[in-house]
Tab-separated table of C-alpha atoms and ligand atoms in Angstrom:
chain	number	residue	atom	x	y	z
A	1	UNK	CA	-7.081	-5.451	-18.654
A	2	UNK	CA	-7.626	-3.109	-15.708
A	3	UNK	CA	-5.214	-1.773	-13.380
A	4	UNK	CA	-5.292	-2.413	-10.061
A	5	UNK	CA	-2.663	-0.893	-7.484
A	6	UNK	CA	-2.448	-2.921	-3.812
A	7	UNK	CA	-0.950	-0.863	-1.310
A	8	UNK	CA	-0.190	-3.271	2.112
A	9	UNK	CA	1.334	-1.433	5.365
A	10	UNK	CA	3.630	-2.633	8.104
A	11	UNK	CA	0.517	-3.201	10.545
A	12	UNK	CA	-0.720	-5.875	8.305
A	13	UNK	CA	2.717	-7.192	7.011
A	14	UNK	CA	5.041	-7.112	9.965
A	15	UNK	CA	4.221	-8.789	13.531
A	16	UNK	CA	6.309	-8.332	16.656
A	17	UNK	CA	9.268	-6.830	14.399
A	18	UNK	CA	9.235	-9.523	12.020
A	19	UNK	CA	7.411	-10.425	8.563
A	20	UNK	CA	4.155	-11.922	9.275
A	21	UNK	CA	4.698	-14.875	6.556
A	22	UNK	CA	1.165	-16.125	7.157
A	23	UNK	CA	-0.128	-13.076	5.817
A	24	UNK	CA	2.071	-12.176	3.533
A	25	UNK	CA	1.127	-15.465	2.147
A	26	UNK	CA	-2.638	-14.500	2.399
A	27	UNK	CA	-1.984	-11.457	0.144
A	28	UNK	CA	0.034	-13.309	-2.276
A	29	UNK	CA	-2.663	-15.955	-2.935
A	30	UNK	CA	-5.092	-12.820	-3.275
A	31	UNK	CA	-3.212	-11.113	-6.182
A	32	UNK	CA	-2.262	-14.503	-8.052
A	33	UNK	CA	-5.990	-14.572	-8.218
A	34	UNK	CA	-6.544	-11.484	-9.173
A	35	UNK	CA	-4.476	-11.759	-11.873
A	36	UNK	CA	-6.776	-13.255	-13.773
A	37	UNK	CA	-9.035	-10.469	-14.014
A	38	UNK	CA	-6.452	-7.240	-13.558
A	39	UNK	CA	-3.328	-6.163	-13.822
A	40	UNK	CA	-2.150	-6.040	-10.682
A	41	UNK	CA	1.260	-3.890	-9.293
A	42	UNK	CA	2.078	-4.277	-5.519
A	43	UNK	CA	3.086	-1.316	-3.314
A	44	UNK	CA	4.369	-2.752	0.034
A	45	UNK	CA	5.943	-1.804	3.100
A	46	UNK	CA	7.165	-3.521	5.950
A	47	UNK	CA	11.702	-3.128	5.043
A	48	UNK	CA	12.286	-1.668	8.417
A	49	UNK	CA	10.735	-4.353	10.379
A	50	UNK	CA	12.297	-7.051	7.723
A	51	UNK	CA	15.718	-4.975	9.102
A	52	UNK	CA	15.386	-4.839	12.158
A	53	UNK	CA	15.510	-8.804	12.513
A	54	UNK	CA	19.166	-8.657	10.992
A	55	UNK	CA	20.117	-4.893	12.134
A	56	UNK	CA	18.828	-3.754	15.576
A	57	UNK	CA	19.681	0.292	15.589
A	58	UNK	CA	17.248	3.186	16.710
A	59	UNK	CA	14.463	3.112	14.017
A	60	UNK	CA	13.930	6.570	15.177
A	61	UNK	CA	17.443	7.997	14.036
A	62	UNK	CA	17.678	8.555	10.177
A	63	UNK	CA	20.740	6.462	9.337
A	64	UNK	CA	19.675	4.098	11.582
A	65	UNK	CA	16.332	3.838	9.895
A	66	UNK	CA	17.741	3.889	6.473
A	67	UNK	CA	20.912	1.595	7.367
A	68	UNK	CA	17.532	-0.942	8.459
A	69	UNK	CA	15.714	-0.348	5.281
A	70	UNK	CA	18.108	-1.202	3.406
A	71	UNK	CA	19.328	-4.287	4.885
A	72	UNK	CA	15.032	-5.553	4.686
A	73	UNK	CA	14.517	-4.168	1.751
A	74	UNK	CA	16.210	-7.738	0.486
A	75	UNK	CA	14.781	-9.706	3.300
A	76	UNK	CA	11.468	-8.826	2.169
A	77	UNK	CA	12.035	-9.342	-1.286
A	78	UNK	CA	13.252	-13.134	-1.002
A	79	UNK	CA	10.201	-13.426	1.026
A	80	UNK	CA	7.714	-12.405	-1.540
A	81	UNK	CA	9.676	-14.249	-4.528
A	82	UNK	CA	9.374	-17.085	-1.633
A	83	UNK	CA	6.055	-16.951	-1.962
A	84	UNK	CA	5.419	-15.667	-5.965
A	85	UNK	CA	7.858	-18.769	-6.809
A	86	UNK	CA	4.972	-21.308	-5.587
A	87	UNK	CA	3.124	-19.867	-8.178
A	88	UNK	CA	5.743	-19.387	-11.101
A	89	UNK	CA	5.066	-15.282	-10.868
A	90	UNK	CA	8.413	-13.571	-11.524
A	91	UNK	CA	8.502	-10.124	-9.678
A	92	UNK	CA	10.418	-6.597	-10.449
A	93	UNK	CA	11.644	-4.718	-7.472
A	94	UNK	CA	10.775	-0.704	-8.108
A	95	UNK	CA	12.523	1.700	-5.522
A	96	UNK	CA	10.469	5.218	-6.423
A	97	UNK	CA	11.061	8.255	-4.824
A	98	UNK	CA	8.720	11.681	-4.524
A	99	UNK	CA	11.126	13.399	-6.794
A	100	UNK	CA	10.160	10.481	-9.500
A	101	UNK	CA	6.975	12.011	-9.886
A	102	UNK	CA	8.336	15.512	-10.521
A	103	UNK	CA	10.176	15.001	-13.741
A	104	UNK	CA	7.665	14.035	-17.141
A	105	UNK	CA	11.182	12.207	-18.121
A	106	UNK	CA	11.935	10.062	-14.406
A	107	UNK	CA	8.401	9.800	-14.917
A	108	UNK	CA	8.000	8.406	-18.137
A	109	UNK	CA	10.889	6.160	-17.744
A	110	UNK	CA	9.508	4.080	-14.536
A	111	UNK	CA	5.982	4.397	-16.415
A	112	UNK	CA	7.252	2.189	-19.434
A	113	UNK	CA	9.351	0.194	-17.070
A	114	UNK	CA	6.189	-0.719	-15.340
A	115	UNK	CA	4.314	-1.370	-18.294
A	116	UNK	CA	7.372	-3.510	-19.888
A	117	UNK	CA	6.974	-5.404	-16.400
A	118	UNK	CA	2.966	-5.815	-16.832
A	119	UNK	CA	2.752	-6.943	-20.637
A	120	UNK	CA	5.557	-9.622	-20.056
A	121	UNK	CA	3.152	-10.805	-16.779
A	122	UNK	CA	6.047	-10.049	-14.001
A	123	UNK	CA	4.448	-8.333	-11.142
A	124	UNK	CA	5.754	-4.992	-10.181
A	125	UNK	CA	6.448	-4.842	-6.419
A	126	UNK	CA	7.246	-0.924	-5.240
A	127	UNK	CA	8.633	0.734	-1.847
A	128	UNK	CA	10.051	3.902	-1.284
A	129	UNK	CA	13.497	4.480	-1.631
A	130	UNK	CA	14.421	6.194	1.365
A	131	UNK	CA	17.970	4.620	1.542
A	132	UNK	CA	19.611	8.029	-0.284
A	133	UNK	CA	16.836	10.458	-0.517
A	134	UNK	CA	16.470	13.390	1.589
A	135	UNK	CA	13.542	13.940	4.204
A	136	UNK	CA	12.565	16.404	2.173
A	137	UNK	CA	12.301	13.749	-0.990
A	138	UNK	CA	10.788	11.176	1.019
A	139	UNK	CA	6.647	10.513	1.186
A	140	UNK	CA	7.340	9.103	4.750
A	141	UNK	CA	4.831	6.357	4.230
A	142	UNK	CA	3.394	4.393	0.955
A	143	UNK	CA	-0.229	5.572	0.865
A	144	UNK	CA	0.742	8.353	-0.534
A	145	UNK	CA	3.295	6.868	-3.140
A	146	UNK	CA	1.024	4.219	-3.557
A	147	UNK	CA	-1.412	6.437	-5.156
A	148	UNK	CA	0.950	8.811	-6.931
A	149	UNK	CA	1.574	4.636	-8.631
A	150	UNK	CA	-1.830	4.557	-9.100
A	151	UNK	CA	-2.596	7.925	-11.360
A	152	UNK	CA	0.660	7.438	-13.060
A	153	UNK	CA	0.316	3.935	-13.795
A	154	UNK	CA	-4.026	5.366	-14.759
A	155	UNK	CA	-4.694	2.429	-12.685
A	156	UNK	CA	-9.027	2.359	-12.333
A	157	UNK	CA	-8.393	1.547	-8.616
A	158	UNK	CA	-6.699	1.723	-5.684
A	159	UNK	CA	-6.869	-0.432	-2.578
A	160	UNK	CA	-5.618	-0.180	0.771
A	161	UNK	CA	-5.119	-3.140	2.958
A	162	UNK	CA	-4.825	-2.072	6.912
A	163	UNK	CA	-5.091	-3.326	9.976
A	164	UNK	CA	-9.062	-1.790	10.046
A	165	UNK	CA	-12.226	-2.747	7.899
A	166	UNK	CA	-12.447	0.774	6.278
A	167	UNK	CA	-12.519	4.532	7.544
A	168	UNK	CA	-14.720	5.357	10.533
A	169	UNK	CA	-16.426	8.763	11.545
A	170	UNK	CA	-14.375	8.366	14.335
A	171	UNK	CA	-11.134	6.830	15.626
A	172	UNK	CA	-12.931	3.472	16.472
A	173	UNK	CA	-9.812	2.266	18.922
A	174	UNK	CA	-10.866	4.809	21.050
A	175	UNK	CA	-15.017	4.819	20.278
A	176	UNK	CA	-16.919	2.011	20.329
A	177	UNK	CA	-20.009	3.351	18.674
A	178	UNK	CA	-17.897	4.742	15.677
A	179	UNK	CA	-19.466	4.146	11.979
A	180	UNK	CA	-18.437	2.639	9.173
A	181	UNK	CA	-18.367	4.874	5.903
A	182	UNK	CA	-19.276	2.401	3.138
A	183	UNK	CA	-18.877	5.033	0.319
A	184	UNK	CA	-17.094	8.817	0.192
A	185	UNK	CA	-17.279	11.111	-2.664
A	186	UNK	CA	-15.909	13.878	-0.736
A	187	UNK	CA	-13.767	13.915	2.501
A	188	UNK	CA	-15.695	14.917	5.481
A	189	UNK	CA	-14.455	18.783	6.269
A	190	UNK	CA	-11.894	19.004	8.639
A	191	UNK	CA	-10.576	15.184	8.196
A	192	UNK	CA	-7.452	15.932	6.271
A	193	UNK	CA	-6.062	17.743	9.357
A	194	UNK	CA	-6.458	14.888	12.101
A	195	UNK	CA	-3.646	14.029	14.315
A	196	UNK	CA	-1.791	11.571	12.282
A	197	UNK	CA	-2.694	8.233	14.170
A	198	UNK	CA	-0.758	4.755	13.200
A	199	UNK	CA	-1.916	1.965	15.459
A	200	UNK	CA	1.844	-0.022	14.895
A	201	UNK	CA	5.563	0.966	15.809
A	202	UNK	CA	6.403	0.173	12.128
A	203	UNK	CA	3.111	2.030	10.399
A	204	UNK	CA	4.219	5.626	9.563
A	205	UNK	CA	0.988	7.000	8.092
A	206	UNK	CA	-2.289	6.282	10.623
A	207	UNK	CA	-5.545	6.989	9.249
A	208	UNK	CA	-4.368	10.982	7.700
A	209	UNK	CA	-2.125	9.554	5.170
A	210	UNK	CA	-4.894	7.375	3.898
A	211	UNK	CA	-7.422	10.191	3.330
A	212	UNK	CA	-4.929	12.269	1.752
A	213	UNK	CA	-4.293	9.193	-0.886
A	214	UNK	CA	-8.165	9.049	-1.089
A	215	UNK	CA	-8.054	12.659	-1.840
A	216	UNK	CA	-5.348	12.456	-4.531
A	217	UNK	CA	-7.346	9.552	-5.919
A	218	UNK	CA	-10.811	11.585	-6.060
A	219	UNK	CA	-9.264	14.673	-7.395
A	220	UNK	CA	-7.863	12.819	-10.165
A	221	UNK	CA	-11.034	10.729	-11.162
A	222	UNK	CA	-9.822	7.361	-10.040
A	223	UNK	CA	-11.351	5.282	-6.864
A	224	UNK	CA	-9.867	4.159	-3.792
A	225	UNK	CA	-10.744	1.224	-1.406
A	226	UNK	CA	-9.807	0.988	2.079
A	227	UNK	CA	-10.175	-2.218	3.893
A	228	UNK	CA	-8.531	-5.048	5.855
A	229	UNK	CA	-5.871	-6.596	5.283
A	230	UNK	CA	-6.294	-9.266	8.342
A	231	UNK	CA	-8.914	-11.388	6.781
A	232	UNK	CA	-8.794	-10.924	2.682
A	233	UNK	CA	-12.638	-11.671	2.501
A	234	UNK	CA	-14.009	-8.352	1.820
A	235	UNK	CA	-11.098	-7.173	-0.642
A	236	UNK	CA	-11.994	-10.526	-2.444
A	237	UNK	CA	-15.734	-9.960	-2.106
A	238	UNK	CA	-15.582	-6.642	-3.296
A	239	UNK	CA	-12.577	-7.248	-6.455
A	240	UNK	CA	-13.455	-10.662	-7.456
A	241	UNK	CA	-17.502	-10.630	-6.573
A	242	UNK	CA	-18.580	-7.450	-7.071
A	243	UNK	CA	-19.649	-7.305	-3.594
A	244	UNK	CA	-18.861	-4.703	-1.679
A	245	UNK	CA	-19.647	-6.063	1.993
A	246	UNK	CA	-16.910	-4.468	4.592
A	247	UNK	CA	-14.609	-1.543	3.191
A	248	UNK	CA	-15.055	2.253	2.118
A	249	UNK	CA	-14.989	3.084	-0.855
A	250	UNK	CA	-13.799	6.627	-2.298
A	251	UNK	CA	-15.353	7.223	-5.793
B	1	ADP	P1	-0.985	0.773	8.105
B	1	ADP	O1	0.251	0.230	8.731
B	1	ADP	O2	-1.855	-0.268	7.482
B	1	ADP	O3	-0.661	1.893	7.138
B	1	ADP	P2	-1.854	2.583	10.303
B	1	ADP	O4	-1.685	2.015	11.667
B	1	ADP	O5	-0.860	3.583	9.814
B	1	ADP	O6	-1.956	1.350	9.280
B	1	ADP	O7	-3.327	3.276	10.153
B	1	ADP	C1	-4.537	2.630	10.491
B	1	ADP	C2	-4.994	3.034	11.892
B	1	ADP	O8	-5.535	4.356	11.916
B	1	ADP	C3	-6.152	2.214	12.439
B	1	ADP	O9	-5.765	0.985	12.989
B	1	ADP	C4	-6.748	3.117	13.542
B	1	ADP	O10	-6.126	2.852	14.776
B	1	ADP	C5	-6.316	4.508	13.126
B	1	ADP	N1	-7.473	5.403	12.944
B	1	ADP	C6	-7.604	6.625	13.507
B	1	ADP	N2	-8.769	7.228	13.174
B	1	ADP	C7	-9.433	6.357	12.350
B	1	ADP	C8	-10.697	6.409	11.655
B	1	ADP	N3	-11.512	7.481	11.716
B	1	ADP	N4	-11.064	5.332	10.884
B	1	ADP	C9	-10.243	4.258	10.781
B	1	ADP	N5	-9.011	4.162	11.403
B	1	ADP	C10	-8.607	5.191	12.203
């Protein structure tokens, strides 16, 4: 079956500081439905704002940030198996750091773990471990892990799901006659090098991290898709229908 990495973010997961169930329940009925067709591993954020419900420090100190983390890393968790339960889908909790992907051997030995995971149907659900890495071993948001996942998992596709229907030729907050790209073989010059942008006190990434995942994704022959994670219907247009109706598409 094919691989299929979903990468959510804290703008789509998290509302006013706390998980937004509703849509977390949204995804989760999305995946156990695409399970039928891929193989489908989950790379999700939104620990911090599970945290900060039980731990109120400054996000913006480390150990304050990490010290949350860790304390929603659990939260969020029992809130997916929650959710996965209704559905009698066991789930594996992998905490991956940059310095995984440095070593063949760290490498190879979440690689298999993942794969033991997939051929015994338990869904892998990943997050960065920031809790005892470094800033300097940290990817400091999850598009990018999510697609390091992706090439080492040789998953055929990655997708996205944000808070925006796909990647505009400009920041379309701030321009109301920005355009939709519907499908990017190449980064437009000059786009890696934006002012990183996140629309949410939680997101870490904004728009930059995203094209650098794209990036990664093209350079290594696989595909990206970037689209909402609000309403589902394109993502399950485009992965379940073949129809690709809202979204961009990096191939
Ligand atoms: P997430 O939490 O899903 O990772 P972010 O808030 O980090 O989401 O990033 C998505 C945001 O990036 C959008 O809501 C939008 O405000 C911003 N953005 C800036 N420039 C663009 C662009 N050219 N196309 C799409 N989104 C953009």
């Amino acid at each position: 079956m094919n691989r299929l990495v979903i990468k959510v973010g804290s703008a789509v997961l998290t509302d006013k500081n706390k998980i937004a169930k509703e849509r977390m329940l949204n995804l989760v009925t999305l995946i156990v439905k695409l399970r039928a067709r891929y193989d489908v591993l989950l790379v999700t954020s939104g620990a911090v704002a599970a945290g900060y419900s039980a731990l109120q420090l400054d996000k913006n100190k480390q150990i304050g940030k990490k010290a949350i983390a860790s304390a929603g890393q659990p939260i969020l968790m029992a809130s997916y198996k929650k959710k996965f339960d209704i559905y009698n889908i066991n789930t594996a909790q992998i905490l991956l750091t940059e310095d995984d992907f440095d070593s063949r051997k760290r490498t190879k030995m979440f690689q298999d773990i993942i794969d033991a995971h997939l051929n015994n149907n338990i869904l892998p659900i990943i997050n960065e471990n920031d809790i005892t890495s470094t800033p300097e071993q940290l990817f400091g948001d999850n598009d990018q892990l999510s697609a390091s996942v992706a090439h080492a998992v040789k998953a055929d596709l990655l997708v996205i799901l944000s808070d925006i229907d796909g990647y505009y030729d400009k920041n379309p907050q701030e321009h109301n006659d920005a355009k939709i790209y519907k499908v990017l073989h190449e980064l437009p010059k000059g786009s890696l090098k934006d002012a990183a942008t996140p629309n949410d006190p939680f997101a870490t990434g904004g728009i930059v991290t995203k094209l650098k995942a794209a990036d990664f994704m093209l350079k290594n022959g696989r595909k990206m898709f970037l689209t909402n994670g609000f309403d589902l219907t394109a993502a399950e247009q485009f992965l379940l229908h073949d129809t690709h109706t809202l979204g961009t598409l990096f191939i």
